[in-house]
Amino acid sequence: MTLEELRQKIDSLDTQILQMLNERARCAMAIGDLKRSNSEIFYVPEREKAVYDELRRKNLGPLPDKAVRSIYREIISAMRALEKTITIGFLGPRDTFSHLAAQRIFGVNAEYHPLASVADIFTEVERKRIDYGVVPIETAMSGGVSDTLDRFISSDLTIINEVMMHITQSLLSNSEFTEIKKVYSRSQPFVQCRNWLRANLPNAELVEVSSTSEAARVAAEEPGAAALGSELAAETFGLKIVATGIEDASHNFTRFFVIGHHAPKPTGNDKTSVLCAIKDRPGGLYALLLPLASRGINLTRIESRPSQKKAWEYVFFMDMYGHIDEPKIKDALESVAKQCSEFRVLGSYPHGELEE
């Protein structure tokens, strides 16, 4: 076929795709009406996971699965917006990695609210002023995020989804590399890029600011300045990406939770998070873990935090594979609860995929 014939075929396919998208939109609007009449939930992560899994199963290429997922994330986001505009709180300001994580889950067709702290996110969701919150829970480099873990101790919110993001730091500037004399960012990106900065910008002044978004804003206005941050920040503030992938460790991941008020149904590939305080006695931790080990349940994380109720008293956070509705998980956790002075299931949710 000639170039012109191929372009005509693409135009025809685009027309068919548009027609089918609008037909899908009409179905979504009808679903929205049914959900409103039955007071049902509009964001259903287990249903979205089923859609992605089915697309992956049916995809024969040449489009890679990652591209198909990205396309359908925005299609699903647009369709969901026709049912109801979902409001999302995240750790602000905009254009940070928390903002990017929220968009990886909900797409661009949600209403995003940058909030000043993790505590603010929990409060806004608890009071139902926003629908969902996206909060960091752990990083591969430094472990659990204490602000989030501590807030779960006093909150009744439920974990309903997770996403694991590969955090890639970039050097952003409108100056030539040789002209960069000052670099702005938060403390954590400076730590993550310490060796690269030492090797490539040994004489640059490192200036800590409140966020990577603020760093990008300042760098855009100051000659000879650069920022460490995301490509999203570069796009927003009109900066060039001077270098990317400059973090010292390739396994620089952050895990985020979506928090809300409802409990997702099982998907067959789920995780469950629990909070428990063990009774103060010898072998208490062993007794806590035995019901899981004896049933072959894979515990993926355990972490302790001060209980905030009594000196030298601790609560444990545990993640495991499986859903609370599965008989094996339910039975094991009932046994775990008997060993605890306090026990709460924080949520069962679809096992999140790594987002690049």
Coordinates of C-alpha atoms in Angstrom, one line a residue:
M1 CA 0.0 0.0 0.0
T2 CA 1.1 3.6 -0.6
L3 CA 1.6 6.1 2.1
E4 CA -1.6 7.9 1.1
E5 CA -3.6 4.6 1.2
L6 CA -2.2 3.8 4.6
R7 CA -3.2 7.2 5.9
Q8 CA -6.7 6.8 4.5
K9 CA -7.0 3.4 6.2
I10 CA -5.9 5.0 9.5
D11 CA -8.5 7.7 9.1
S12 CA -11.2 5.0 8.6
L13 CA -10.0 3.1 11.6
D14 CA -10.1 6.3 13.7
T15 CA -13.7 6.9 12.7
Q16 CA -14.6 3.4 13.8
I17 CA -12.7 3.7 17.1
L18 CA -14.5 7.0 17.8
Q19 CA -17.9 5.5 17.1
M20 CA -17.1 2.6 19.4
L21 CA -15.8 4.9 22.1
N22 CA -19.0 6.8 22.1
E23 CA -21.0 3.6 22.2
R24 CA -19.0 2.6 25.2
A25 CA -19.7 6.1 26.7
R26 CA -23.4 5.6 26.3
C27 CA -23.1 2.3 28.2
A28 CA -21.1 4.0 30.9
M29 CA -23.8 6.7 31.3
A30 CA -26.4 4.0 31.6
I31 CA -24.3 2.2 34.3
G32 CA -24.0 5.6 36.1
D33 CA -27.8 6.0 36.2
L34 CA -28.2 2.4 37.6
K35 CA -25.5 3.0 40.2
R36 CA -27.1 6.3 41.3
S37 CA -30.5 4.6 41.6
N38 CA -29.0 1.8 43.7
S39 CA -26.6 4.0 45.7
E40 CA -23.7 1.9 44.4
I41 CA -19.9 2.7 44.3
F42 CA -18.6 4.5 41.2
Y43 CA -15.0 3.5 41.5
V44 CA -14.6 -0.3 41.5
P45 CA -10.9 -1.3 41.4
E46 CA -11.6 -5.0 41.1
R47 CA -13.7 -4.4 38.0
E48 CA -10.9 -2.2 36.5
K49 CA -8.3 -4.9 37.3
A50 CA -10.5 -7.5 35.5
V51 CA -10.7 -5.2 32.4
Y52 CA -6.9 -4.8 32.3
D53 CA -6.3 -8.5 32.9
E54 CA -8.7 -9.5 30.1
L55 CA -7.0 -6.9 27.7
R56 CA -3.6 -8.4 28.5
R57 CA -4.9 -11.9 27.8
K58 CA -6.4 -10.9 24.5
N59 CA -3.6 -8.6 23.3
L60 CA -1.7 -10.2 20.4
G61 CA 0.4 -7.1 19.6
P62 CA 2.2 -5.3 18.1
L63 CA 1.1 -2.9 20.8
P64 CA 2.8 -3.8 24.1
D65 CA 0.7 -4.5 27.2
K66 CA 2.1 -1.4 28.9
A67 CA 0.8 0.8 26.0
V68 CA -2.6 -0.9 26.0
R69 CA -2.9 -0.3 29.8
S70 CA -2.0 3.4 29.4
I71 CA -4.6 3.9 26.7
Y72 CA -7.3 2.1 28.6
R73 CA -6.5 3.9 31.8
E74 CA -7.5 7.1 30.2
I75 CA -10.5 5.5 28.4
I76 CA -11.7 4.2 31.8
S77 CA -11.0 7.5 33.4
A78 CA -13.1 9.4 30.8
M79 CA -16.0 6.8 31.1
R80 CA -16.0 7.0 34.9
A81 CA -16.2 10.8 34.7
L82 CA -19.4 10.4 32.7
E83 CA -20.8 8.4 35.6
K84 CA -19.5 10.7 38.3
T85 CA -16.6 13.1 38.8
I86 CA -14.3 11.4 41.3
T87 CA -12.4 13.7 43.7
I88 CA -8.9 12.7 44.8
G89 CA -6.7 14.0 47.5
F90 CA -2.9 13.6 47.3
L91 CA 0.2 15.0 49.0
G92 CA 0.7 18.3 47.3
P93 CA 1.6 20.4 45.5
R94 CA 0.8 19.4 42.0
D95 CA 3.4 17.8 39.6
T96 CA 5.0 15.8 42.4
F97 CA 5.4 12.0 42.4
S98 CA 2.3 11.7 44.6
H99 CA 0.3 13.6 42.0
L100 CA 1.8 11.3 39.3
A101 CA 0.8 8.2 41.3
A102 CA -2.7 9.5 41.7
Q103 CA -3.0 10.0 37.9
R104 CA -1.6 6.5 37.3
I105 CA -4.6 5.1 39.2
F106 CA -7.4 7.5 38.3
G107 CA -6.3 9.0 34.9
V108 CA -6.5 12.6 34.0
N109 CA -10.4 12.8 34.1
A110 CA -10.6 13.0 37.9
E111 CA -10.7 16.1 40.1
Y112 CA -7.4 16.4 42.0
H113 CA -6.9 18.2 45.3
P114 CA -3.3 18.8 46.5
L115 CA -3.2 18.7 50.3
A116 CA -0.5 19.8 52.7
S117 CA -0.1 16.6 54.7
V118 CA -1.0 12.9 55.0
A119 CA -3.1 13.7 58.0
D120 CA -5.1 16.2 55.9
I121 CA -5.7 13.6 53.2
F122 CA -7.2 11.2 55.8
T123 CA -9.3 13.9 57.4
E124 CA -10.8 15.1 54.1
V125 CA -11.7 11.5 53.1
E126 CA -13.0 10.7 56.6
R127 CA -15.3 13.7 56.5
K128 CA -16.4 12.8 52.9
R129 CA -15.3 16.1 51.5
I130 CA -13.3 14.2 48.9
D131 CA -14.0 10.6 47.6
Y132 CA -10.5 9.0 47.9
G133 CA -7.0 9.7 49.1
V134 CA -3.7 8.6 47.6
V135 CA -1.0 8.2 50.3
P136 CA 2.6 6.9 50.2
I137 CA 3.0 3.8 52.4
E138 CA 6.6 2.6 51.9
T139 CA 9.7 3.2 49.8
A140 CA 12.2 0.6 48.7
M141 CA 15.0 2.9 49.9
S142 CA 13.8 3.8 53.4
G143 CA 10.9 1.6 54.3
G144 CA 7.6 2.6 55.8
V145 CA 6.2 6.1 55.7
S146 CA 5.6 6.9 59.4
D147 CA 3.0 9.6 58.8
T148 CA 0.8 7.2 56.9
L149 CA 1.3 4.3 59.3
D150 CA 0.5 6.5 62.3
R151 CA -2.6 7.8 60.8
F152 CA -4.0 4.3 60.2
I153 CA -3.8 3.7 63.9
S154 CA -6.6 6.2 64.6
S155 CA -8.6 6.0 61.3
D156 CA -11.4 3.8 60.2
L157 CA -10.7 4.3 56.5
T158 CA -10.2 1.2 54.3
I159 CA -7.4 0.5 51.8
I160 CA -9.1 -0.2 48.5
N161 CA -6.2 -0.2 46.0
E162 CA -2.4 0.1 45.7
V163 CA 0.1 1.2 43.1
M164 CA 3.9 0.8 43.0
M165 CA 5.8 3.4 41.1
H166 CA 9.3 3.4 39.8
I167 CA 10.5 6.9 40.9
T168 CA 12.9 8.3 38.3
Q169 CA 14.6 11.6 39.1
S170 CA 15.5 14.0 36.4
L171 CA 17.6 17.1 36.2
L172 CA 15.4 20.0 34.9
S173 CA 16.8 23.3 33.7
N174 CA 16.6 25.9 30.9
S175 CA 20.3 26.6 31.3
E176 CA 23.2 24.8 29.6
F177 CA 24.6 22.0 31.7
T178 CA 27.9 23.8 32.2
E179 CA 26.1 26.9 33.4
I180 CA 24.2 25.2 36.3
K181 CA 25.5 26.6 39.6
K182 CA 22.5 25.8 41.9
V183 CA 20.2 22.8 42.2
Y184 CA 16.8 22.9 44.0
S185 CA 14.8 20.0 45.4
R186 CA 13.5 18.3 48.5
S187 CA 15.9 16.4 50.8
Q188 CA 14.9 12.9 49.6
P189 CA 15.8 13.5 45.9
F190 CA 19.1 14.9 47.0
V191 CA 19.8 11.7 49.0
Q192 CA 18.6 9.5 46.1
C193 CA 20.9 11.3 43.6
R194 CA 23.9 12.0 45.9
N195 CA 26.5 10.1 43.9
W196 CA 25.3 11.5 40.5
L197 CA 25.4 15.0 41.8
R198 CA 28.8 14.6 43.3
A199 CA 30.2 13.2 40.1
N200 CA 28.5 15.5 37.6
L201 CA 27.8 18.8 39.5
P202 CA 30.4 18.8 42.3
N203 CA 30.5 22.5 42.7
A204 CA 26.8 23.2 42.4
E205 CA 25.0 24.6 45.5
L206 CA 22.2 22.2 46.7
V207 CA 19.2 24.2 48.0
E208 CA 16.4 22.4 49.8
V209 CA 12.8 23.6 49.2
S210 CA 9.4 22.3 50.2
S211 CA 8.7 20.1 47.2
T212 CA 10.0 19.0 43.8
S213 CA 7.2 21.1 42.2
E214 CA 8.4 24.2 44.0
A215 CA 12.0 23.4 42.9
A216 CA 10.9 23.3 39.3
R217 CA 9.1 26.6 39.6
V218 CA 12.1 28.3 41.1
A219 CA 14.5 26.8 38.5
A220 CA 12.3 28.0 35.7
E221 CA 12.7 31.6 36.9
E222 CA 16.4 31.6 37.8
P223 CA 19.2 31.6 35.3
G224 CA 21.9 29.0 36.1
A225 CA 19.5 27.0 38.3
A226 CA 18.2 23.5 38.0
A227 CA 15.8 21.2 39.8
L228 CA 15.5 17.6 40.7
G229 CA 12.0 16.3 39.9
S230 CA 9.6 14.6 37.6
E231 CA 9.1 15.0 33.9
L232 CA 5.6 16.1 34.7
A233 CA 7.0 19.1 36.6
A234 CA 9.3 19.9 33.6
E235 CA 6.2 20.0 31.3
T236 CA 4.2 22.2 33.7
F237 CA 6.9 24.8 34.2
G238 CA 8.4 24.7 30.7
L239 CA 11.8 23.3 31.7
K240 CA 14.1 21.1 29.6
I241 CA 15.0 17.6 30.8
V242 CA 18.8 17.9 31.0
A243 CA 19.4 14.4 32.3
T244 CA 17.0 11.6 33.4
G245 CA 17.4 8.4 35.4
I246 CA 20.0 10.1 37.7
E247 CA 19.0 8.3 40.9
D248 CA 21.8 6.2 42.3
A249 CA 19.7 3.0 42.8
S250 CA 17.7 1.5 40.0
H251 CA 15.3 -0.1 42.5
N252 CA 13.9 3.3 43.6
F253 CA 10.2 2.4 44.1
T254 CA 7.4 3.9 46.2
R255 CA 4.2 2.2 47.1
F256 CA 1.0 4.1 47.4
F257 CA -2.4 3.2 48.9
V258 CA -5.8 4.4 47.8
I259 CA -7.9 5.0 50.9
G260 CA -11.7 5.3 51.0
H261 CA -14.9 3.9 52.6
H262 CA -15.7 0.7 50.8
A263 CA -14.2 -2.8 50.6
P264 CA -13.3 -4.2 47.1
K265 CA -14.4 -7.8 46.3
P266 CA -11.8 -10.5 45.6
T267 CA -10.1 -10.6 42.2
G268 CA -8.0 -13.8 42.7
N269 CA -4.9 -11.7 43.0
D270 CA -5.2 -9.6 46.1
K271 CA -3.4 -8.5 49.2
T272 CA -4.7 -7.8 52.7
S273 CA -3.3 -5.4 55.3
V274 CA -3.9 -5.6 59.0
L275 CA -3.0 -3.7 62.2
C276 CA -2.5 -5.5 65.5
A277 CA -1.2 -5.0 68.9
I278 CA 0.1 -8.1 70.6
K279 CA -0.4 -9.0 74.2
D280 CA 2.7 -8.4 76.3
R281 CA 4.0 -11.9 77.0
P282 CA 6.9 -14.1 76.0
G283 CA 6.6 -15.6 72.5
G284 CA 3.9 -13.1 71.7
L285 CA 5.2 -12.3 68.2
Y286 CA 5.8 -16.0 67.4
A287 CA 2.2 -16.7 68.4
L288 CA 1.0 -13.9 66.2
L289 CA 2.8 -15.2 63.1
L290 CA 2.2 -18.9 63.6
P291 CA -1.4 -19.0 62.2
L292 CA -0.2 -17.5 59.0
A293 CA 2.9 -19.7 58.6
S294 CA 0.9 -22.9 59.4
R295 CA -1.6 -22.1 56.7
G296 CA 1.1 -21.3 54.1
I297 CA 0.1 -17.6 53.9
N298 CA 2.8 -15.4 52.3
L299 CA 3.5 -12.4 54.6
T300 CA 5.0 -9.7 52.5
R301 CA 5.7 -7.0 55.1
I302 CA 5.7 -6.5 58.9
E303 CA 6.5 -3.3 60.6
S304 CA 6.1 -1.9 64.1
R305 CA 5.1 1.6 65.2
P306 CA 4.6 3.1 68.7
S307 CA 0.9 2.6 69.7
Q308 CA 0.4 6.3 70.7
K309 CA -1.6 5.1 73.7
K310 CA 1.0 3.8 76.1
A311 CA 4.8 4.1 76.5
W312 CA 6.8 1.2 75.0
E313 CA 3.7 -0.4 73.5
Y314 CA 3.7 -1.1 69.8
V315 CA 1.4 -2.0 67.0
F316 CA 2.3 -4.1 64.0
F317 CA 1.3 -3.6 60.4
M318 CA 1.3 -6.7 58.2
D319 CA 0.7 -7.3 54.5
M320 CA -0.1 -10.7 53.1
Y321 CA -1.2 -12.2 49.8
G322 CA -4.9 -13.1 49.7
H323 CA -8.3 -11.6 50.4
I324 CA -10.2 -11.5 53.7
D325 CA -13.1 -13.2 52.0
E326 CA -11.0 -16.3 51.2
P327 CA -11.6 -19.0 53.9
K328 CA -7.9 -19.6 54.5
I329 CA -7.2 -15.9 55.1
K330 CA -10.3 -15.4 57.2
D331 CA -9.6 -18.4 59.4
A332 CA -5.9 -17.4 59.9
L333 CA -6.8 -13.8 60.8
E334 CA -9.4 -15.0 63.3
S335 CA -6.6 -17.0 65.0
V336 CA -4.3 -14.0 64.8
A337 CA -6.9 -11.7 66.4
K338 CA -7.1 -14.0 69.5
Q339 CA -3.4 -13.2 70.2
C340 CA -4.0 -9.5 70.1
S341 CA -5.1 -6.8 72.4
E342 CA -6.1 -4.8 69.3
F343 CA -6.8 -6.1 65.8
R344 CA -8.2 -4.5 62.7
V345 CA -8.3 -5.4 59.0
L346 CA -7.2 -2.3 57.1
G347 CA -8.3 -3.6 53.8
S348 CA -8.2 -6.3 51.1
Y349 CA -7.4 -4.9 47.7
P350 CA -6.2 -5.8 44.2
H351 CA -2.5 -6.6 44.1
G352 CA -1.0 -3.5 42.4
E353 CA 1.2 -3.6 39.4
L354 CA 4.5 -1.7 39.0
E355 CA 4.0 1.5 37.1
E356 CA 7.0 2.9 35.2

